[in-house]
């Protein structure tokens, strides 16, 4: 594939978010929140009334509005594109839906090599609405960076093999161990989708990308290295050719943080279970993102801000630090708490 250059990376190049991702000096610690758009915002619930999740993701005006909502409300340092990790599968014709209160549900889970081979590769023509939404957003956002994203092969495979959300990922891991040729084909297929999906977003103007391997924490380091890492590396390496910073995140990944950095990340996302100082020691010469416990928004404001200060102080030891929660915003979160948290991070002295 031909390398594509970002539409206009210069507008966001000096933002605090991009500078921190590259390990450069910053005017303040940058902050954004995973799942900052979505169910915790009344303005989101209003515009989504009567419209399905996947339908929303395919409507460029709605995607633009929803992506901008948290940027307007909180003044965060980056927008995250409103979409979902299973959108590329839907776009190539896999029969799936995102069910309210459940998540992605796949009609015919993948079992055989023929099932994998029946899934087409993703080309930009499958997702014209993504290109349009990103272009609209970049024009509206000006100097605020837009983060494009995709699901990493293991996490997307889990939905395809289990047929829906899973705690143990037992069928997925069973395929990994008992049908290596099916597993390999599936991981290659999803890696192609994720790399192409990121390329479309960056070509249209996204300034950074995040690869979500949310459920990689279910793996032993050995299985991660042998069966997963090469495929995530391929996605990150293709994203690297686009010249934008790459963030790599998973939940419960303390033992994998070093490997997830080595897979080809500029920034490693650390979940809240790992003290940030430990995370920094594990990722070495890379920036980090995180990692306030997402439930701390339900504590008194002083307690939340006190813990946020600890996270910021710990982040000073990293090559660069982007403040975030240790996983997504919980739907019942009070948006006023996130506003206070954003202002606190921005006002926190640099030394
Ligand atoms: O700010 C944002 O909301 C950004 C948009 C976004 C992102 C980055 C959505 C919208 N989904 C995602 C990524 C995503 N989707 C991940 C990785 C991030 C993470 O770990 O949180 C995962 C695992 C999914 C799969 C998914 N989609 C789930 C989880 C199900 C499970 O296995 O527990 C759910 C509930 C969805 C639906 C979904 N995606 C996004 C929203 C706002 C919703 C809720 C549906 C709705 O509002 O109707």
PDB file of C-alpha atoms in Angstrom, residues 17 32 34 80 85 147-152 198 201 208-213 236 245-250 267 269 289 324:
ATOM      1  CA  UNK A  17      -1.198  16.262  23.349  1.00  0.00           C
ATOM      2  CA  UNK A  32      -8.574  13.405  27.452  1.00  0.00           C
ATOM      3  CA  UNK A  34     -11.376   7.172  26.925  1.00  0.00           C
ATOM      4  CA  UNK A  80     -11.517  10.701  20.031  1.00  0.00           C
ATOM      5  CA  UNK A  85     -13.887  -1.307  17.079  1.00  0.00           C
ATOM      6  CA  UNK A 147      -7.362  10.605  17.691  1.00  0.00           C
ATOM      7  CA  UNK A 148      -8.302   7.900  15.207  1.00  0.00           C
ATOM      8  CA  UNK A 149      -8.619   4.358  16.546  1.00  0.00           C
ATOM      9  CA  UNK A 150      -9.037   0.693  15.755  1.00  0.00           C
ATOM     10  CA  UNK A 151      -9.387  -2.528  17.687  1.00  0.00           C
ATOM     11  CA  UNK A 152      -6.316  -4.752  17.913  1.00  0.00           C
ATOM     12  CA  UNK A 198      -6.397   3.651  10.701  1.00  0.00           C
ATOM     13  CA  UNK A 201      -8.663   8.072   9.373  1.00  0.00           C
ATOM     14  CA  UNK A 208      -2.727  10.349  16.253  1.00  0.00           C
ATOM     15  CA  UNK A 209      -4.042   6.797  16.541  1.00  0.00           C
ATOM     16  CA  UNK A 210      -4.913   4.484  19.402  1.00  0.00           C
ATOM     17  CA  UNK A 211      -4.929   0.710  19.033  1.00  0.00           C
ATOM     18  CA  UNK A 212      -7.300  -0.772  21.633  1.00  0.00           C
ATOM     19  CA  UNK A 213      -6.313  -4.268  22.749  1.00  0.00           C
ATOM     20  CA  UNK A 236       1.320  -0.428  14.560  1.00  0.00           C
ATOM     21  CA  UNK A 245       2.006   9.014  17.195  1.00  0.00           C
ATOM     22  CA  UNK A 246       0.643   5.583  18.108  1.00  0.00           C
ATOM     23  CA  UNK A 247      -0.983   4.809  21.480  1.00  0.00           C
ATOM     24  CA  UNK A 248      -1.452   1.169  22.504  1.00  0.00           C
ATOM     25  CA  UNK A 249      -3.813   0.303  25.362  1.00  0.00           C
ATOM     26  CA  UNK A 250      -5.237  -2.748  27.104  1.00  0.00           C
ATOM     27  CA  UNK A 267       2.683   5.861  23.977  1.00  0.00           C
ATOM     28  CA  UNK A 269      -1.772   3.229  27.933  1.00  0.00           C
ATOM     29  CA  UNK A 289      -1.125   7.533  29.076  1.00  0.00           C
ATOM     30  CA  UNK A 324      -6.451   9.859  31.191  1.00  0.00           C
TER      31      UNK A 324
END
